[in-house]
Amino acid sequence: MSTQVPILDLGRFEADRPSLVTEAGDAYREFGFCGFVNHGLPNDITAEAYDVFKRFFALPNDVKMRYRSVAGGQRGYTPLGLEQAKNQSVPDLKEFWHVGREMGAGNPWPEILQPNRWPREIPEFKTKAYSLYESLDQLGKRILRLIALAIGLDENWFDGRVAQGNSILRAIHYPPIRNKNTPAVRAAEHEDINLITLLIGSDEEGLQIQSRKGNWIPVTSIPGAIIVNIGDMMKRLTNDMLRSTPHRVINPPGPKSDQPRYSIPFFVHPNPEFLIETLPQCISNERPNRYPEPITANDFLEQRLREIKML
Ligand code: OGA
Ligand code: NI
């Protein structure tokens, strides 16, 4: 096994499906991470979303604070110094903006899938940000088809189960690091909560994942590639067959710490009532069910939001 997260060509889903499924499955069992090129996400959609997010982060603090997040931080703005990774003593060095699913009338879970907030200061924010949300929502479903095949499910198994999912687009700004001796890091070691995460901006230095042996390996991506990793819901659903790998974003050394870093993870969540119940395909004599108690996606999420001090 190499020590590099593989980068696969998603175009092979049409041309060369069985071997792509095998390679992605291997990557997710070994690393919990896999990169994709030729993923079809238009560059201009990404670039225009980055543009409105950067303009938002550049606004004065008191303006940004008008959009202070609600609902466990799941919509709107979360300032620096709030989110603290599980079991860490200091908060991360990041501020971020969350976009959730637009539901309109007939929302079955109005308490959970709450309305988005949109900054009035940037009129095109909503269209640009939501257009990226929708593109990533589609791409997330394509990756889930690949994963479904890799674990022996029907190709479209996840489609309906994530269609009204509480998926979150998170635009993150890691500001220049002023106090070089800070014990805090940009993003302390953590695992993602959700099914899978699609990460844009992974070609910016700093992201590291923990190997099975426990050492930290940098994710060296190529520009334009999207990194997709397994979250704890998928790990639990697959009885730990797919790895949800601890990862972190370290503070860059020397003059590089004066540069900001931006990244955009998209957290794919199932519908709030989806029951996370170990898949029979992932249970065997050698691998008995490690999670005999099922839990709904929303209960799982709330439990974790409390642990990271967001609820
Ligand atoms: C996260 C995360 C990585 C990055 O927000 O969960 O792991 O590169 N972000 O910002
Ligand atoms: Ni993460």
PDB file of C-alpha atoms and ligand atoms in Angstrom:
ATOM      1  CA  MET A   1       0.000   0.000   0.000  1.00  0.00           C
ATOM      2  CA  SER A   2       1.310   3.431  -0.846  1.00  0.00           C
ATOM      3  CA  THR A   3       1.323   6.192   1.755  1.00  0.00           C
ATOM      4  CA  GLN A   4      -0.461   8.648  -0.524  1.00  0.00           C
ATOM      5  CA  VAL A   5      -4.178   9.203  -0.695  1.00  0.00           C
ATOM      6  CA  PRO A   6      -5.067   8.020  -4.212  1.00  0.00           C
ATOM      7  CA  ILE A   7      -6.526  10.449  -6.752  1.00  0.00           C
ATOM      8  CA  LEU A   8      -9.010   8.732  -9.074  1.00  0.00           C
ATOM      9  CA  ASP A   9     -10.675   9.788 -12.319  1.00  0.00           C
ATOM     10  CA  LEU A  10     -14.429   9.922 -11.719  1.00  0.00           C
ATOM     11  CA  GLY A  11     -15.026   9.768 -15.480  1.00  0.00           C
ATOM     12  CA  ARG A  12     -14.235   6.074 -15.165  1.00  0.00           C
ATOM     13  CA  PHE A  13     -17.649   5.613 -13.507  1.00  0.00           C
ATOM     14  CA  GLU A  14     -19.042   5.369 -17.006  1.00  0.00           C
ATOM     15  CA  ALA A  15     -16.107   3.843 -18.848  1.00  0.00           C
ATOM     16  CA  ASP A  16     -14.471   1.523 -16.359  1.00  0.00           C
ATOM     17  CA  ARG A  17     -16.832   1.098 -13.424  1.00  0.00           C
ATOM     18  CA  PRO A  18     -15.784  -2.190 -11.771  1.00  0.00           C
ATOM     19  CA  SER A  19     -12.138  -1.245 -11.351  1.00  0.00           C
ATOM     20  CA  LEU A  20     -13.009   2.285 -10.195  1.00  0.00           C
ATOM     21  CA  VAL A  21     -15.330   0.809  -7.549  1.00  0.00           C
ATOM     22  CA  THR A  22     -12.582  -1.526  -6.362  1.00  0.00           C
ATOM     23  CA  GLU A  23      -9.978   1.229  -6.155  1.00  0.00           C
ATOM     24  CA  ALA A  24     -12.290   3.623  -4.313  1.00  0.00           C
ATOM     25  CA  GLY A  25     -13.309   0.845  -1.891  1.00  0.00           C
ATOM     26  CA  ASP A  26      -9.636   0.069  -1.208  1.00  0.00           C
ATOM     27  CA  ALA A  27      -8.904   3.758  -0.597  1.00  0.00           C
ATOM     28  CA  TYR A  28     -11.788   4.070   1.858  1.00  0.00           C
ATOM     29  CA  ARG A  29     -10.858   0.935   3.760  1.00  0.00           C
ATOM     30  CA  GLU A  30      -7.205   1.968   3.998  1.00  0.00           C
ATOM     31  CA  PHE A  31      -7.228   5.774   4.259  1.00  0.00           C
ATOM     32  CA  GLY A  32     -10.853   6.835   4.637  1.00  0.00           C
ATOM     33  CA  PHE A  33      -9.877   9.483   2.078  1.00  0.00           C
ATOM     34  CA  CYS A  34      -9.794   9.532  -1.715  1.00  0.00           C
ATOM     35  CA  GLY A  35      -9.292  12.335  -4.230  1.00  0.00           C
ATOM     36  CA  PHE A  36     -11.233  12.724  -7.467  1.00  0.00           C
ATOM     37  CA  VAL A  37     -10.494  14.566 -10.683  1.00  0.00           C
ATOM     38  CA  ASN A  38     -12.821  14.869 -13.664  1.00  0.00           C
ATOM     39  CA  HIS A  39     -15.668  15.247 -11.179  1.00  0.00           C
ATOM     40  CA  GLY A  40     -17.667  17.620 -13.371  1.00  0.00           C
ATOM     41  CA  LEU A  41     -17.950  20.459 -10.834  1.00  0.00           C
ATOM     42  CA  PRO A  42     -17.665  23.630 -12.935  1.00  0.00           C
ATOM     43  CA  ASN A  43     -14.681  25.824 -12.026  1.00  0.00           C
ATOM     44  CA  ASP A  44     -16.623  29.053 -12.342  1.00  0.00           C
ATOM     45  CA  ILE A  45     -19.219  27.924  -9.800  1.00  0.00           C
ATOM     46  CA  THR A  46     -16.449  27.242  -7.288  1.00  0.00           C
ATOM     47  CA  ALA A  47     -14.582  30.460  -8.091  1.00  0.00           C
ATOM     48  CA  GLU A  48     -17.686  32.637  -7.791  1.00  0.00           C
ATOM     49  CA  ALA A  49     -18.642  31.060  -4.478  1.00  0.00           C
ATOM     50  CA  TYR A  50     -15.110  31.633  -3.136  1.00  0.00           C
ATOM     51  CA  ASP A  51     -15.419  35.233  -4.199  1.00  0.00           C
ATOM     52  CA  VAL A  52     -18.597  35.941  -2.195  1.00  0.00           C
ATOM     53  CA  PHE A  53     -17.317  34.037   0.845  1.00  0.00           C
ATOM     54  CA  LYS A  54     -14.030  35.959   0.874  1.00  0.00           C
ATOM     55  CA  ARG A  55     -15.946  39.216   0.612  1.00  0.00           C
ATOM     56  CA  PHE A  56     -18.085  38.218   3.549  1.00  0.00           C
ATOM     57  CA  PHE A  57     -15.107  37.338   5.769  1.00  0.00           C
ATOM     58  CA  ALA A  58     -13.547  40.708   4.914  1.00  0.00           C
ATOM     59  CA  LEU A  59     -16.553  42.600   6.370  1.00  0.00           C
ATOM     60  CA  PRO A  60     -16.204  44.296   9.777  1.00  0.00           C
ATOM     61  CA  ASN A  61     -16.827  42.033  12.752  1.00  0.00           C
ATOM     62  CA  ASP A  62     -19.955  43.804  13.900  1.00  0.00           C
ATOM     63  CA  VAL A  63     -21.522  43.298  10.470  1.00  0.00           C
ATOM     64  CA  LYS A  64     -20.581  39.628  10.413  1.00  0.00           C
ATOM     65  CA  MET A  65     -22.017  39.185  13.889  1.00  0.00           C
ATOM     66  CA  ARG A  66     -25.458  40.211  12.547  1.00  0.00           C
ATOM     67  CA  TYR A  67     -25.489  36.797  10.905  1.00  0.00           C
ATOM     68  CA  ARG A  68     -24.433  34.866  13.967  1.00  0.00           C
ATOM     69  CA  SER A  69     -25.406  31.249  13.543  1.00  0.00           C
ATOM     70  CA  VAL A  70     -28.519  29.619  14.942  1.00  0.00           C
ATOM     71  CA  ALA A  71     -29.581  25.983  15.331  1.00  0.00           C
ATOM     72  CA  GLY A  72     -26.359  24.540  16.732  1.00  0.00           C
ATOM     73  CA  GLY A  73     -24.286  26.626  14.362  1.00  0.00           C
ATOM     74  CA  GLN A  74     -25.823  24.940  11.341  1.00  0.00           C
ATOM     75  CA  ARG A  75     -26.792  28.138   9.461  1.00  0.00           C
ATOM     76  CA  GLY A  76     -24.993  31.460   9.105  1.00  0.00           C
ATOM     77  CA  TYR A  77     -21.803  32.771  10.673  1.00  0.00           C
ATOM     78  CA  THR A  78     -19.681  31.276  13.454  1.00  0.00           C
ATOM     79  CA  PRO A  79     -16.883  33.591  14.651  1.00  0.00           C
ATOM     80  CA  LEU A  80     -13.343  32.728  15.600  1.00  0.00           C
ATOM     81  CA  GLY A  81     -12.847  30.959  18.903  1.00  0.00           C
ATOM     82  CA  LEU A  82     -16.070  29.001  19.136  1.00  0.00           C
ATOM     83  CA  GLU A  83     -15.845  25.532  17.711  1.00  0.00           C
ATOM     84  CA  GLN A  84     -13.680  23.268  19.768  1.00  0.00           C
ATOM     85  CA  ALA A  85     -12.882  19.789  18.475  1.00  0.00           C
ATOM     86  CA  LYS A  86     -13.926  16.845  20.645  1.00  0.00           C
ATOM     87  CA  ASN A  87     -11.559  16.386  23.623  1.00  0.00           C
ATOM     88  CA  GLN A  88      -9.561  19.557  22.880  1.00  0.00           C
ATOM     89  CA  SER A  89      -8.972  22.305  25.428  1.00  0.00           C
ATOM     90  CA  VAL A  90      -8.695  25.294  23.082  1.00  0.00           C
ATOM     91  CA  PRO A  91     -10.910  26.315  20.169  1.00  0.00           C
ATOM     92  CA  ASP A  92      -9.811  26.136  16.528  1.00  0.00           C
ATOM     93  CA  LEU A  93      -8.340  29.136  14.669  1.00  0.00           C
ATOM     94  CA  LYS A  94     -11.135  29.500  12.157  1.00  0.00           C
ATOM     95  CA  GLU A  95     -14.337  31.362  11.364  1.00  0.00           C
ATOM     96  CA  PHE A  96     -16.922  29.898   9.048  1.00  0.00           C
ATOM     97  CA  TRP A  97     -20.256  30.269   7.286  1.00  0.00           C
ATOM     98  CA  HIS A  98     -22.799  27.463   6.982  1.00  0.00           C
ATOM     99  CA  VAL A  99     -25.311  27.047   4.177  1.00  0.00           C
ATOM    100  CA  GLY A 100     -28.044  24.431   4.586  1.00  0.00           C
ATOM    101  CA  ARG A 101     -30.677  22.972   2.302  1.00  0.00           C
ATOM    102  CA  GLU A 102     -33.394  25.330   1.045  1.00  0.00           C
ATOM    103  CA  MET A 103     -36.683  23.598   1.825  1.00  0.00           C
ATOM    104  CA  GLY A 104     -39.535  25.960   0.975  1.00  0.00           C
ATOM    105  CA  ALA A 105     -43.101  24.970   1.849  1.00  0.00           C
ATOM    106  CA  GLY A 106     -43.777  21.397   2.923  1.00  0.00           C
ATOM    107  CA  ASN A 107     -40.626  21.050   4.980  1.00  0.00           C
ATOM    108  CA  PRO A 108     -41.139  17.849   7.003  1.00  0.00           C
ATOM    109  CA  TRP A 109     -38.560  18.943   9.616  1.00  0.00           C
ATOM    110  CA  PRO A 110     -38.865  22.734  10.038  1.00  0.00           C
ATOM    111  CA  GLU A 111     -37.179  22.587  13.463  1.00  0.00           C
ATOM    112  CA  ILE A 112     -34.146  20.885  11.996  1.00  0.00           C
ATOM    113  CA  LEU A 113     -33.898  22.096   8.412  1.00  0.00           C
ATOM    114  CA  GLN A 114     -34.115  25.758   9.342  1.00  0.00           C
ATOM    115  CA  PRO A 115     -34.032  28.646   6.870  1.00  0.00           C
ATOM    116  CA  ASN A 116     -30.694  29.937   5.658  1.00  0.00           C
ATOM    117  CA  ARG A 117     -29.368  33.354   6.506  1.00  0.00           C
ATOM    118  CA  TRP A 118     -28.054  35.549   3.702  1.00  0.00           C
ATOM    119  CA  PRO A 119     -25.893  38.663   4.154  1.00  0.00           C
ATOM    120  CA  ARG A 120     -27.610  41.712   2.693  1.00  0.00           C
ATOM    121  CA  GLU A 121     -24.236  43.414   2.203  1.00  0.00           C
ATOM    122  CA  ILE A 122     -23.414  41.042  -0.662  1.00  0.00           C
ATOM    123  CA  PRO A 123     -26.439  40.829  -2.984  1.00  0.00           C
ATOM    124  CA  GLU A 124     -25.153  37.928  -5.112  1.00  0.00           C
ATOM    125  CA  PHE A 125     -24.129  35.859  -2.068  1.00  0.00           C
ATOM    126  CA  LYS A 126     -27.237  33.701  -2.056  1.00  0.00           C
ATOM    127  CA  THR A 127     -27.198  32.684  -5.739  1.00  0.00           C
ATOM    128  CA  LYS A 128     -23.463  32.014  -5.816  1.00  0.00           C
ATOM    129  CA  ALA A 129     -23.340  30.126  -2.538  1.00  0.00           C
ATOM    130  CA  TYR A 130     -26.445  28.065  -3.218  1.00  0.00           C
ATOM    131  CA  SER A 131     -25.376  27.192  -6.686  1.00  0.00           C
ATOM    132  CA  LEU A 132     -22.248  25.609  -5.212  1.00  0.00           C
ATOM    133  CA  TYR A 133     -24.419  23.866  -2.605  1.00  0.00           C
ATOM    134  CA  GLU A 134     -26.564  22.288  -5.311  1.00  0.00           C
ATOM    135  CA  SER A 135     -23.604  21.203  -7.410  1.00  0.00           C
ATOM    136  CA  LEU A 136     -21.963  19.559  -4.415  1.00  0.00           C
ATOM    137  CA  ASP A 137     -25.247  17.937  -3.422  1.00  0.00           C
ATOM    138  CA  GLN A 138     -25.359  16.291  -6.870  1.00  0.00           C
ATOM    139  CA  LEU A 139     -21.709  15.310  -6.786  1.00  0.00           C
ATOM    140  CA  GLY A 140     -22.196  13.859  -3.301  1.00  0.00           C
ATOM    141  CA  LYS A 141     -24.894  11.554  -4.678  1.00  0.00           C
ATOM    142  CA  ARG A 142     -22.567  10.371  -7.451  1.00  0.00           C
ATOM    143  CA  ILE A 143     -19.834   9.541  -4.949  1.00  0.00           C
ATOM    144  CA  LEU A 144     -22.382   7.753  -2.754  1.00  0.00           C
ATOM    145  CA  ARG A 145     -23.309   5.572  -5.756  1.00  0.00           C
ATOM    146  CA  LEU A 146     -19.695   4.576  -6.037  1.00  0.00           C
ATOM    147  CA  ILE A 147     -19.513   3.821  -2.311  1.00  0.00           C
ATOM    148  CA  ALA A 148     -22.816   1.913  -2.419  1.00  0.00           C
ATOM    149  CA  LEU A 149     -21.362  -0.398  -5.079  1.00  0.00           C
ATOM    150  CA  ALA A 150     -18.139  -0.775  -3.107  1.00  0.00           C
ATOM    151  CA  ILE A 151     -20.011  -2.087  -0.053  1.00  0.00           C
ATOM    152  CA  GLY A 152     -22.435  -4.340  -1.911  1.00  0.00           C
ATOM    153  CA  LEU A 153     -25.550  -2.133  -1.953  1.00  0.00           C
ATOM    154  CA  ASP A 154     -27.675  -1.196  -4.939  1.00  0.00           C
ATOM    155  CA  GLU A 155     -26.169   1.703  -6.815  1.00  0.00           C
ATOM    156  CA  ASN A 156     -29.016   4.073  -5.879  1.00  0.00           C
ATOM    157  CA  TRP A 157     -29.380   2.970  -2.261  1.00  0.00           C
ATOM    158  CA  PHE A 158     -28.409   6.360  -0.823  1.00  0.00           C
ATOM    159  CA  ASP A 159     -30.261   8.569  -3.329  1.00  0.00           C
ATOM    160  CA  GLY A 160     -33.622   8.880  -1.543  1.00  0.00           C
ATOM    161  CA  ARG A 161     -31.986   8.613   1.868  1.00  0.00           C
ATOM    162  CA  VAL A 162     -30.006  11.832   1.382  1.00  0.00           C
ATOM    163  CA  ALA A 163     -32.478  13.726  -0.842  1.00  0.00           C
ATOM    164  CA  GLN A 164     -33.701  15.820   2.105  1.00  0.00           C
ATOM    165  CA  GLY A 165     -30.554  15.405   4.111  1.00  0.00           C
ATOM    166  CA  ASN A 166     -29.326  18.048   6.531  1.00  0.00           C
ATOM    167  CA  SER A 167     -26.218  18.527   4.373  1.00  0.00           C
ATOM    168  CA  ILE A 168     -24.084  21.547   5.157  1.00  0.00           C
ATOM    169  CA  LEU A 169     -21.761  23.618   3.035  1.00  0.00           C
ATOM    170  CA  ARG A 170     -19.095  25.164   5.245  1.00  0.00           C
ATOM    171  CA  ALA A 171     -16.952  28.004   3.920  1.00  0.00           C
ATOM    172  CA  ILE A 172     -13.948  28.317   6.234  1.00  0.00           C
ATOM    173  CA  HIS A 173     -11.535  31.207   6.679  1.00  0.00           C
ATOM    174  CA  TYR A 174      -8.375  30.461   8.631  1.00  0.00           C
ATOM    175  CA  PRO A 175      -6.934  33.952   9.233  1.00  0.00           C
ATOM    176  CA  PRO A 176      -3.199  34.728   9.351  1.00  0.00           C
ATOM    177  CA  ILE A 177      -1.774  33.484  12.641  1.00  0.00           C
ATOM    178  CA  ARG A 178      -0.884  36.485  14.797  1.00  0.00           C
ATOM    179  CA  ASN A 179       0.345  34.769  17.929  1.00  0.00           C
ATOM    180  CA  LYS A 180       3.051  32.407  16.708  1.00  0.00           C
ATOM    181  CA  ASN A 181       3.210  30.694  20.103  1.00  0.00           C
ATOM    182  CA  THR A 182      -0.457  29.876  20.320  1.00  0.00           C
ATOM    183  CA  PRO A 183      -1.255  26.364  21.516  1.00  0.00           C
ATOM    184  CA  ALA A 184      -4.298  26.423  19.214  1.00  0.00           C
ATOM    185  CA  VAL A 185      -4.269  25.053  15.683  1.00  0.00           C
ATOM    186  CA  ARG A 186      -6.287  25.889  12.592  1.00  0.00           C
ATOM    187  CA  ALA A 187      -8.318  22.715  12.958  1.00  0.00           C
ATOM    188  CA  ALA A 188      -7.473  20.277  15.722  1.00  0.00           C
ATOM    189  CA  GLU A 189      -7.587  16.555  15.150  1.00  0.00           C
ATOM    190  CA  HIS A 190     -11.168  15.371  14.575  1.00  0.00           C
ATOM    191  CA  GLU A 191     -13.373  13.002  12.619  1.00  0.00           C
ATOM    192  CA  ASP A 192     -16.279  14.301  10.563  1.00  0.00           C
ATOM    193  CA  ILE A 193     -19.763  13.559  11.877  1.00  0.00           C
ATOM    194  CA  ASN A 194     -21.650  12.966   8.624  1.00  0.00           C
ATOM    195  CA  LEU A 195     -21.763  10.279   5.891  1.00  0.00           C
ATOM    196  CA  ILE A 196     -19.106  11.685   3.564  1.00  0.00           C
ATOM    197  CA  THR A 197     -17.357  15.049   3.171  1.00  0.00           C
ATOM    198  CA  LEU A 198     -16.435  16.642  -0.152  1.00  0.00           C
ATOM    199  CA  LEU A 199     -13.555  19.067   0.292  1.00  0.00           C
ATOM    200  CA  ILE A 200     -12.753  21.900  -2.089  1.00  0.00           C
ATOM    201  CA  GLY A 201      -9.507  23.749  -1.533  1.00  0.00           C
ATOM    202  CA  SER A 202      -7.570  20.732  -0.449  1.00  0.00           C
ATOM    203  CA  ASP A 203      -4.649  21.758  -2.648  1.00  0.00           C
ATOM    204  CA  GLU A 204      -3.896  24.427  -0.034  1.00  0.00           C
ATOM    205  CA  GLU A 205      -1.247  23.125   2.329  1.00  0.00           C
ATOM    206  CA  GLY A 206      -1.950  22.076   5.869  1.00  0.00           C
ATOM    207  CA  LEU A 207      -4.385  19.162   5.789  1.00  0.00           C
ATOM    208  CA  GLN A 208      -3.033  15.981   7.359  1.00  0.00           C
ATOM    209  CA  ILE A 209      -4.612  12.609   7.983  1.00  0.00           C
ATOM    210  CA  GLN A 210      -3.675   9.979  10.506  1.00  0.00           C
ATOM    211  CA  SER A 211      -2.458   6.713   9.039  1.00  0.00           C
ATOM    212  CA  ARG A 212      -3.389   3.355  10.535  1.00  0.00           C
ATOM    213  CA  LYS A 213       0.023   3.321  12.237  1.00  0.00           C
ATOM    214  CA  GLY A 214      -0.749   6.656  13.886  1.00  0.00           C
ATOM    215  CA  ASN A 215       1.586   8.993  12.005  1.00  0.00           C
ATOM    216  CA  TRP A 216       0.347  12.123  10.291  1.00  0.00           C
ATOM    217  CA  ILE A 217       0.547  12.214   6.509  1.00  0.00           C
ATOM    218  CA  PRO A 218      -0.069  15.349   4.446  1.00  0.00           C
ATOM    219  CA  VAL A 219      -2.802  15.177   1.852  1.00  0.00           C
ATOM    220  CA  THR A 220      -1.047  16.351  -1.262  1.00  0.00           C
ATOM    221  CA  SER A 221      -3.813  17.043  -3.683  1.00  0.00           C
ATOM    222  CA  ILE A 222      -3.671  18.488  -7.159  1.00  0.00           C
ATOM    223  CA  PRO A 223      -5.395  21.758  -8.048  1.00  0.00           C
ATOM    224  CA  GLY A 224      -9.016  21.203  -8.896  1.00  0.00           C
ATOM    225  CA  ALA A 225      -9.206  17.748  -7.342  1.00  0.00           C
ATOM    226  CA  ILE A 226     -11.890  17.178  -4.738  1.00  0.00           C
ATOM    227  CA  ILE A 227     -11.024  15.148  -1.688  1.00  0.00           C
ATOM    228  CA  VAL A 228     -13.845  12.984  -0.378  1.00  0.00           C
ATOM    229  CA  ASN A 229     -13.601  11.395   3.050  1.00  0.00           C
ATOM    230  CA  ILE A 230     -15.710   9.060   5.142  1.00  0.00           C
ATOM    231  CA  GLY A 231     -17.476  10.479   8.210  1.00  0.00           C
ATOM    232  CA  ASP A 232     -18.559   8.778  11.424  1.00  0.00           C
ATOM    233  CA  MET A 233     -22.112   8.056  10.241  1.00  0.00           C
ATOM    234  CA  MET A 234     -20.780   6.042   7.293  1.00  0.00           C
ATOM    235  CA  LYS A 235     -18.218   4.352   9.505  1.00  0.00           C
ATOM    236  CA  ARG A 236     -20.991   3.282  11.868  1.00  0.00           C
ATOM    237  CA  LEU A 237     -23.331   2.211   9.060  1.00  0.00           C
ATOM    238  CA  THR A 238     -20.579   0.011   7.594  1.00  0.00           C
ATOM    239  CA  ASN A 239     -19.585  -1.501  10.951  1.00  0.00           C
ATOM    240  CA  ASP A 240     -16.176   0.239  10.730  1.00  0.00           C
ATOM    241  CA  MET A 241     -15.392  -1.350   7.358  1.00  0.00           C
ATOM    242  CA  LEU A 242     -14.907   2.094   5.878  1.00  0.00           C
ATOM    243  CA  ARG A 243     -12.600   4.264   7.954  1.00  0.00           C
ATOM    244  CA  SER A 244     -13.509   7.669   9.311  1.00  0.00           C
ATOM    245  CA  THR A 245      -9.998   8.933   9.626  1.00  0.00           C
ATOM    246  CA  PRO A 246      -8.824  11.567  12.119  1.00  0.00           C
ATOM    247  CA  HIS A 247      -7.566  14.622  10.280  1.00  0.00           C
ATOM    248  CA  ARG A 248      -6.423  18.141  11.141  1.00  0.00           C
ATOM    249  CA  VAL A 249      -5.216  21.392   9.618  1.00  0.00           C
ATOM    250  CA  ILE A 250      -1.856  22.448  11.046  1.00  0.00           C
ATOM    251  CA  ASN A 251      -0.491  25.970  11.394  1.00  0.00           C
ATOM    252  CA  PRO A 252       1.979  26.599   8.591  1.00  0.00           C
ATOM    253  CA  PRO A 253       5.607  27.267   9.548  1.00  0.00           C
ATOM    254  CA  GLY A 254       7.435  30.591   9.152  1.00  0.00           C
ATOM    255  CA  PRO A 255       6.175  33.372   6.885  1.00  0.00           C
ATOM    256  CA  LYS A 256       3.413  31.173   5.512  1.00  0.00           C
ATOM    257  CA  SER A 257       1.556  31.638   8.773  1.00  0.00           C
ATOM    258  CA  ASP A 258       0.895  35.226   7.655  1.00  0.00           C
ATOM    259  CA  GLN A 259      -1.235  33.919   4.802  1.00  0.00           C
ATOM    260  CA  PRO A 260      -4.916  33.151   5.242  1.00  0.00           C
ATOM    261  CA  ARG A 261      -6.265  29.793   4.179  1.00  0.00           C
ATOM    262  CA  TYR A 262      -9.706  29.156   2.721  1.00  0.00           C
ATOM    263  CA  SER A 263     -11.399  25.840   2.206  1.00  0.00           C
ATOM    264  CA  ILE A 264     -14.941  24.608   1.586  1.00  0.00           C
ATOM    265  CA  PRO A 265     -16.010  21.250   2.961  1.00  0.00           C
ATOM    266  CA  PHE A 266     -19.478  19.974   2.088  1.00  0.00           C
ATOM    267  CA  PHE A 267     -20.843  17.587   4.713  1.00  0.00           C
ATOM    268  CA  VAL A 268     -23.294  15.099   3.234  1.00  0.00           C
ATOM    269  CA  HIS A 269     -25.932  14.122   5.800  1.00  0.00           C
ATOM    270  CA  PRO A 270     -28.836  11.686   5.486  1.00  0.00           C
ATOM    271  CA  ASN A 271     -32.451  12.747   6.007  1.00  0.00           C
ATOM    272  CA  PRO A 272     -32.903  13.602   9.711  1.00  0.00           C
ATOM    273  CA  GLU A 273     -35.044  10.505  10.396  1.00  0.00           C
ATOM    274  CA  PHE A 274     -32.683   8.099   8.635  1.00  0.00           C
ATOM    275  CA  LEU A 275     -31.869   5.251  11.015  1.00  0.00           C
ATOM    276  CA  ILE A 276     -28.162   4.499  11.227  1.00  0.00           C
ATOM    277  CA  GLU A 277     -28.385   0.750  11.573  1.00  0.00           C
ATOM    278  CA  THR A 278     -25.444  -1.493  10.746  1.00  0.00           C
ATOM    279  CA  LEU A 279     -25.747  -2.844   7.206  1.00  0.00           C
ATOM    280  CA  PRO A 280     -26.142  -6.645   7.104  1.00  0.00           C
ATOM    281  CA  GLN A 281     -23.627  -6.638   4.226  1.00  0.00           C
ATOM    282  CA  CYS A 282     -21.006  -5.453   6.727  1.00  0.00           C
ATOM    283  CA  ILE A 283     -21.669  -8.022   9.467  1.00  0.00           C
ATOM    284  CA  SER A 284     -19.938 -11.421   9.544  1.00  0.00           C
ATOM    285  CA  ASN A 285     -18.551 -13.941  12.010  1.00  0.00           C
ATOM    286  CA  GLU A 286     -15.205 -12.192  11.881  1.00  0.00           C
ATOM    287  CA  ARG A 287     -16.862  -8.795  12.181  1.00  0.00           C
ATOM    288  CA  PRO A 288     -19.846  -9.000  14.509  1.00  0.00           C
ATOM    289  CA  ASN A 289     -22.147  -5.998  14.739  1.00  0.00           C
ATOM    290  CA  ARG A 290     -20.273  -3.350  16.716  1.00  0.00           C
ATOM    291  CA  TYR A 291     -23.317  -1.040  16.906  1.00  0.00           C
ATOM    292  CA  PRO A 292     -26.335  -3.123  17.893  1.00  0.00           C
ATOM    293  CA  GLU A 293     -28.237   0.043  18.954  1.00  0.00           C
ATOM    294  CA  PRO A 294     -29.456   2.001  15.934  1.00  0.00           C
ATOM    295  CA  ILE A 295     -29.711   5.790  16.180  1.00  0.00           C
ATOM    296  CA  THR A 296     -31.354   8.381  13.949  1.00  0.00           C
ATOM    297  CA  ALA A 297     -29.119  10.705  11.964  1.00  0.00           C
ATOM    298  CA  ASN A 298     -30.475  13.716  13.811  1.00  0.00           C
ATOM    299  CA  ASP A 299     -29.917  12.269  17.291  1.00  0.00           C
ATOM    300  CA  PHE A 300     -26.400  11.322  16.281  1.00  0.00           C
ATOM    301  CA  LEU A 301     -25.765  14.837  14.981  1.00  0.00           C
ATOM    302  CA  GLU A 302     -27.103  16.529  18.120  1.00  0.00           C
ATOM    303  CA  GLN A 303     -25.006  14.330  20.361  1.00  0.00           C
ATOM    304  CA  ARG A 304     -21.904  15.314  18.431  1.00  0.00           C
ATOM    305  CA  LEU A 305     -22.765  19.021  18.279  1.00  0.00           C
ATOM    306  CA  ARG A 306     -22.940  19.019  22.063  1.00  0.00           C
ATOM    307  CA  GLU A 307     -19.496  17.425  22.217  1.00  0.00           C
ATOM    308  CA  ILE A 308     -18.003  20.153  20.021  1.00  0.00           C
ATOM    309  CA  LYS A 309     -19.683  22.885  22.075  1.00  0.00           C
ATOM    310  CA  MET A 310     -21.998  23.984  19.290  1.00  0.00           C
ATOM    311  CA  LEU A 311     -25.200  23.019  21.121  1.00  0.00           C
TER     312      LEU A 311
HETATM  313  C1  OGA B   1     -13.512  20.221   8.545  1.00  0.00           C
HETATM  314  C2  OGA B   1     -12.178  19.974   7.927  1.00  0.00           C
HETATM  315  C3  OGA B   1     -10.419  20.642   6.419  1.00  0.00           C
HETATM  316  C4  OGA B   1      -9.918  21.849   5.695  1.00  0.00           C
HETATM  317  O1  OGA B   1     -13.980  21.388   8.502  1.00  0.00           O
HETATM  318  O2  OGA B   1     -14.111  19.265   9.055  1.00  0.00           O
HETATM  319  O3  OGA B   1     -11.644  18.921   8.147  1.00  0.00           O
HETATM  320  O4  OGA B   1      -9.056  21.679   4.822  1.00  0.00           O
HETATM  321  N1  OGA B   1     -11.625  20.906   7.144  1.00  0.00           N
HETATM  322  O5  OGA B   1     -10.361  22.956   6.004  1.00  0.00           O
HETATM  323 NI    NI B   2     -13.023  17.525   8.963  1.00  0.00          NI
END
